[in-house]
Amino acid sequence: LPVSCQLWENAVHCWCDLQQYHQLFYQDGLDPYRVQRQAHLLYSTYVCSAARSSIEVEEESRERVYTCLTPPFEELFDWVEEHTLTLLLEPWTLLTTRDTDTFLKVAVREETRQVESEPYGELKTLYEEAVHRLEQVSSIEVQRSNA
């Protein structure tokens, strides 16, 4: 994959893993060991300078997260999450622009359809008969007024 695509893919995985990390704080019976393990895993996978799926976090943010790793807390990775969303803005914009361009290229075909069901046919016949009767009544009234 090109570098930017790999970075975007890493960012998507990081964001998903961060959502799972946040969920750990809302489960019944918070497990500090599991939270600690997940925090270290997130840091080593995406944040540290030698991360295998690096999302290229700035040194200052890396240090901020590292110094607060023990004990971990829910907002620990907020800077990382913000960085991840900033990274994902570009592919999201490209995707929506491409979708819009594709949508604008789609030819629109207008088609009129009529329902010819039995009840519709009966209503149409009744309507035509009513219009015919009204025309007869109108012509009789016109003849009376002329006489």
mmCIF file of N, CA and C in Angstrom, residues 64-128:
data_model
loop_
_atom_site.group_PDB
_atom_site.id
_atom_site.type_symbol
_atom_site.label_atom_id
_atom_site.label_comp_id
_atom_site.label_asym_id
_atom_site.label_seq_id
_atom_site.Cartn_x
_atom_site.Cartn_y
_atom_site.Cartn_z
ATOM 1 N N ARG A 64 3.264 12.588 26.445
ATOM 2 C CA ARG A 64 2.118 12.853 27.322
ATOM 3 C C ARG A 64 1.392 11.553 27.657
ATOM 4 N N VAL A 65 1.165 10.724 26.652
ATOM 5 C CA VAL A 65 0.484 9.447 26.879
ATOM 6 C C VAL A 65 1.370 8.521 27.715
ATOM 7 N N TYR A 66 2.652 8.452 27.373
ATOM 8 C CA TYR A 66 3.555 7.532 28.076
ATOM 9 C C TYR A 66 3.657 7.848 29.564
ATOM 10 N N THR A 67 3.750 9.126 29.901
ATOM 11 C CA THR A 67 3.897 9.495 31.316
ATOM 12 C C THR A 67 2.632 9.215 32.117
ATOM 13 N N CYS A 68 1.497 9.092 31.445
ATOM 14 C CA CYS A 68 0.225 8.860 32.155
ATOM 15 C C CYS A 68 -0.290 7.431 32.004
ATOM 16 N N LEU A 69 0.509 6.546 31.447
ATOM 17 C CA LEU A 69 0.049 5.172 31.204
ATOM 18 C C LEU A 69 -0.339 4.422 32.473
ATOM 19 N N THR A 70 0.293 4.756 33.591
ATOM 20 C CA THR A 70 -0.009 4.048 34.834
ATOM 21 C C THR A 70 -0.457 5.032 35.891
ATOM 22 N N PRO A 71 -1.628 4.923 36.424
ATOM 23 C CA PRO A 71 -2.716 4.036 35.996
ATOM 24 C C PRO A 71 -3.454 4.658 34.808
ATOM 25 N N PRO A 72 -3.945 3.849 33.892
ATOM 26 C CA PRO A 72 -4.655 4.389 32.727
ATOM 27 C C PRO A 72 -6.034 4.933 33.116
ATOM 28 N N PHE A 73 -6.502 5.884 32.356
ATOM 29 C CA PHE A 73 -7.826 6.465 32.573
ATOM 30 C C PHE A 73 -8.487 6.653 31.216
ATOM 31 N N GLU A 74 -9.774 6.914 31.216
ATOM 32 C CA GLU A 74 -10.534 6.924 29.958
ATOM 33 C C GLU A 74 -10.031 7.960 28.958
ATOM 34 N N GLU A 75 -9.667 9.152 29.424
ATOM 35 C CA GLU A 75 -9.267 10.239 28.527
ATOM 36 C C GLU A 75 -7.794 10.173 28.123
ATOM 37 N N LEU A 76 -7.092 9.133 28.516
ATOM 38 C CA LEU A 76 -5.659 9.011 28.269
ATOM 39 C C LEU A 76 -5.291 9.214 26.798
ATOM 40 N N PHE A 77 -6.085 8.667 25.908
ATOM 41 C CA PHE A 77 -5.756 8.697 24.484
ATOM 42 C C PHE A 77 -6.536 9.761 23.708
ATOM 43 N N ASP A 78 -7.083 10.753 24.386
ATOM 44 C CA ASP A 78 -7.864 11.784 23.691
ATOM 45 C C ASP A 78 -7.049 12.502 22.616
ATOM 46 N N TRP A 79 -5.789 12.845 22.915
ATOM 47 C CA TRP A 79 -4.947 13.519 21.919
ATOM 48 C C TRP A 79 -4.705 12.603 20.726
ATOM 49 N N VAL A 80 -4.509 11.341 21.002
ATOM 50 C CA VAL A 80 -4.283 10.358 19.940
ATOM 51 C C VAL A 80 -5.544 10.214 19.095
ATOM 52 N N GLU A 81 -6.686 10.168 19.751
ATOM 53 C CA GLU A 81 -7.955 10.044 19.027
ATOM 54 C C GLU A 81 -8.191 11.266 18.140
ATOM 55 N N GLU A 82 -7.885 12.438 18.655
ATOM 56 C CA GLU A 82 -8.040 13.661 17.857
ATOM 57 C C GLU A 82 -7.111 13.625 16.643
ATOM 58 N N HIS A 83 -5.879 13.188 16.852
ATOM 59 C CA HIS A 83 -4.916 13.053 15.753
ATOM 60 C C HIS A 83 -5.433 12.046 14.714
ATOM 61 N N THR A 84 -5.982 10.942 15.186
ATOM 62 C CA THR A 84 -6.513 9.900 14.302
ATOM 63 C C THR A 84 -7.652 10.443 13.439
ATOM 64 N N LEU A 85 -8.554 11.176 14.065
ATOM 65 C CA LEU A 85 -9.681 11.739 13.306
ATOM 66 C C LEU A 85 -9.202 12.779 12.301
ATOM 67 N N THR A 86 -8.174 13.530 12.656
ATOM 68 C CA THR A 86 -7.602 14.497 11.717
ATOM 69 C C THR A 86 -7.006 13.764 10.517
ATOM 70 N N LEU A 87 -6.317 12.655 10.774
ATOM 71 C CA LEU A 87 -5.764 11.847 9.677
ATOM 72 C C LEU A 87 -6.863 11.319 8.760
ATOM 73 N N LEU A 88 -7.976 10.918 9.352
ATOM 74 C CA LEU A 88 -9.058 10.297 8.574
ATOM 75 C C LEU A 88 -9.925 11.309 7.840
ATOM 76 N N LEU A 89 -9.734 12.589 8.130
ATOM 77 C CA LEU A 89 -10.527 13.614 7.446
ATOM 78 C C LEU A 89 -10.227 13.633 5.947
ATOM 79 N N GLU A 90 -8.962 13.491 5.575
ATOM 80 C CA GLU A 90 -8.590 13.531 4.157
ATOM 81 C C GLU A 90 -9.226 12.396 3.350
ATOM 82 N N PRO A 91 -9.076 11.129 3.771
ATOM 83 C CA PRO A 91 -9.724 10.075 2.970
ATOM 84 C C PRO A 91 -11.245 10.182 2.975
ATOM 85 N N TRP A 92 -11.815 10.646 4.088
ATOM 86 C CA TRP A 92 -13.264 10.824 4.147
ATOM 87 C C TRP A 92 -13.704 11.874 3.129
ATOM 88 N N THR A 93 -12.971 12.976 3.062
ATOM 89 C CA THR A 93 -13.292 14.039 2.107
ATOM 90 C C THR A 93 -13.152 13.527 0.677
ATOM 91 N N LEU A 94 -12.072 12.798 0.404
ATOM 92 C CA LEU A 94 -11.883 12.222 -0.935
ATOM 93 C C LEU A 94 -13.023 11.277 -1.298
ATOM 94 N N LEU A 95 -13.411 10.454 -0.354
ATOM 95 C CA LEU A 95 -14.484 9.486 -0.586
ATOM 96 C C LEU A 95 -15.813 10.179 -0.875
ATOM 97 N N THR A 96 -16.169 11.164 -0.064
ATOM 98 C CA THR A 96 -17.454 11.843 -0.277
ATOM 99 C C THR A 96 -17.440 12.657 -1.565
ATOM 100 N N THR A 97 -16.290 13.243 -1.905
ATOM 101 C CA THR A 97 -16.185 13.987 -3.163
ATOM 102 C C THR A 97 -16.351 13.037 -4.345
ATOM 103 N N ARG A 98 -15.709 11.887 -4.263
ATOM 104 C CA ARG A 98 -15.820 10.894 -5.337
ATOM 105 C C ARG A 98 -17.260 10.391 -5.458
ATOM 106 N N ASP A 99 -17.912 10.154 -4.335
ATOM 107 C CA ASP A 99 -19.316 9.725 -4.359
ATOM 108 C C ASP A 99 -20.200 10.781 -5.002
ATOM 109 N N THR A 100 -19.967 12.041 -4.643
ATOM 110 C CA THR A 100 -20.752 13.135 -5.215
ATOM 111 C C THR A 100 -20.527 13.214 -6.716
ATOM 112 N N ASP A 101 -19.261 13.123 -7.152
ATOM 113 C CA ASP A 101 -18.953 13.168 -8.585
ATOM 114 C C ASP A 101 -19.635 12.021 -9.329
ATOM 115 N N THR A 102 -19.591 10.842 -8.754
ATOM 116 C CA THR A 102 -20.235 9.677 -9.377
ATOM 117 C C THR A 102 -21.741 9.877 -9.453
ATOM 118 N N PHE A 103 -22.324 10.385 -8.377
ATOM 119 C CA PHE A 103 -23.768 10.630 -8.355
ATOM 120 C C PHE A 103 -24.166 11.622 -9.443
ATOM 121 N N LEU A 104 -23.358 12.666 -9.641
ATOM 122 C CA LEU A 104 -23.684 13.677 -10.648
ATOM 123 C C LEU A 104 -23.567 13.130 -12.069
ATOM 124 N N LYS A 105 -22.791 12.061 -12.257
ATOM 125 C CA LYS A 105 -22.631 11.458 -13.580
ATOM 126 C C LYS A 105 -23.775 10.509 -13.932
ATOM 127 N N VAL A 106 -24.545 10.103 -12.947
ATOM 128 C CA VAL A 106 -25.634 9.158 -13.182
ATOM 129 C C VAL A 106 -26.749 9.859 -13.953
ATOM 130 N N ALA A 107 -27.151 9.254 -15.069
ATOM 131 C CA ALA A 107 -28.215 9.828 -15.884
ATOM 132 C C ALA A 107 -29.564 9.614 -15.197
ATOM 133 N N VAL A 108 -30.366 10.652 -15.240
ATOM 134 C CA VAL A 108 -31.696 10.564 -14.639
ATOM 135 C C VAL A 108 -32.684 10.223 -15.742
ATOM 136 N N ARG A 109 -33.500 9.226 -15.512
ATOM 137 C CA ARG A 109 -34.501 8.822 -16.486
ATOM 138 C C ARG A 109 -35.858 8.970 -15.825
ATOM 139 N N GLU A 110 -36.663 9.805 -16.416
ATOM 140 C CA GLU A 110 -37.986 10.032 -15.843
ATOM 141 C C GLU A 110 -38.973 9.057 -16.471
ATOM 142 N N GLU A 111 -39.801 8.496 -15.650
ATOM 143 C CA GLU A 111 -40.756 7.504 -16.120
ATOM 144 C C GLU A 111 -42.063 7.702 -15.369
ATOM 145 N N THR A 112 -43.143 7.729 -16.115
ATOM 146 C CA THR A 112 -44.456 7.867 -15.497
ATOM 147 C C THR A 112 -45.154 6.520 -15.583
ATOM 148 N N ARG A 113 -45.681 6.098 -14.484
ATOM 149 C CA ARG A 113 -46.383 4.817 -14.451
ATOM 150 C C ARG A 113 -47.793 5.041 -13.934
ATOM 151 N N GLN A 114 -48.700 4.222 -14.429
ATOM 152 C CA GLN A 114 -50.077 4.315 -13.972
ATOM 153 C C GLN A 114 -50.508 2.966 -13.423
ATOM 154 N N VAL A 115 -51.273 3.036 -12.380
ATOM 155 C CA VAL A 115 -51.793 1.816 -11.782
ATOM 156 C C VAL A 115 -53.135 1.524 -12.441
ATOM 157 N N GLU A 116 -53.255 0.358 -13.009
ATOM 158 C CA GLU A 116 -54.498 -0.015 -13.682
ATOM 159 C C GLU A 116 -55.157 -1.190 -12.952
ATOM 160 N N SER A 117 -55.358 -1.041 -11.687
ATOM 161 C CA SER A 117 -55.996 -2.114 -10.929
ATOM 162 C C SER A 117 -57.510 -2.063 -11.147
ATOM 163 N N GLU A 118 -58.197 -3.123 -10.742
ATOM 164 C CA GLU A 118 -59.653 -3.198 -10.898
ATOM 165 C C GLU A 118 -60.362 -2.078 -10.133
ATOM 166 N N PRO A 119 -60.017 -1.826 -8.854
ATOM 167 C CA PRO A 119 -60.677 -0.718 -8.143
ATOM 168 C C PRO A 119 -60.425 0.634 -8.824
ATOM 169 N N TYR A 120 -59.211 0.810 -9.380
ATOM 170 C CA TYR A 120 -58.906 2.061 -10.062
ATOM 171 C C TYR A 120 -59.794 2.210 -11.298
ATOM 172 N N GLY A 121 -59.973 1.123 -12.040
ATOM 173 C CA GLY A 121 -60.828 1.163 -13.230
ATOM 174 C C GLY A 121 -62.270 1.508 -12.869
ATOM 175 N N GLU A 122 -62.770 0.924 -11.766
ATOM 176 C CA GLU A 122 -64.138 1.225 -11.323
ATOM 177 C C GLU A 122 -64.271 2.694 -10.938
ATOM 178 N N LEU A 123 -63.291 3.210 -10.191
ATOM 179 C CA LEU A 123 -63.328 4.630 -9.805
ATOM 180 C C LEU A 123 -63.280 5.537 -11.026
ATOM 181 N N LYS A 124 -62.462 5.163 -12.003
ATOM 182 C CA LYS A 124 -62.343 5.968 -13.216
ATOM 183 C C LYS A 124 -63.682 5.998 -13.957
ATOM 184 N N THR A 125 -64.341 4.847 -14.065
ATOM 185 C CA THR A 125 -65.646 4.771 -14.730
ATOM 186 C C THR A 125 -66.678 5.614 -13.992
ATOM 187 N N LEU A 126 -66.723 5.490 -12.649
ATOM 188 C CA LEU A 126 -67.664 6.290 -11.852
ATOM 189 C C LEU A 126 -67.404 7.783 -12.033
ATOM 190 N N TYR A 127 -66.131 8.164 -12.063
ATOM 191 C CA TYR A 127 -65.779 9.575 -12.240
ATOM 192 C C TYR A 127 -66.255 10.070 -13.609
ATOM 193 N N GLU A 128 -66.008 9.290 -14.641
ATOM 194 C CA GLU A 128 -66.422 9.697 -15.987
ATOM 195 C C GLU A 128 -67.943 9.823 -16.077
#
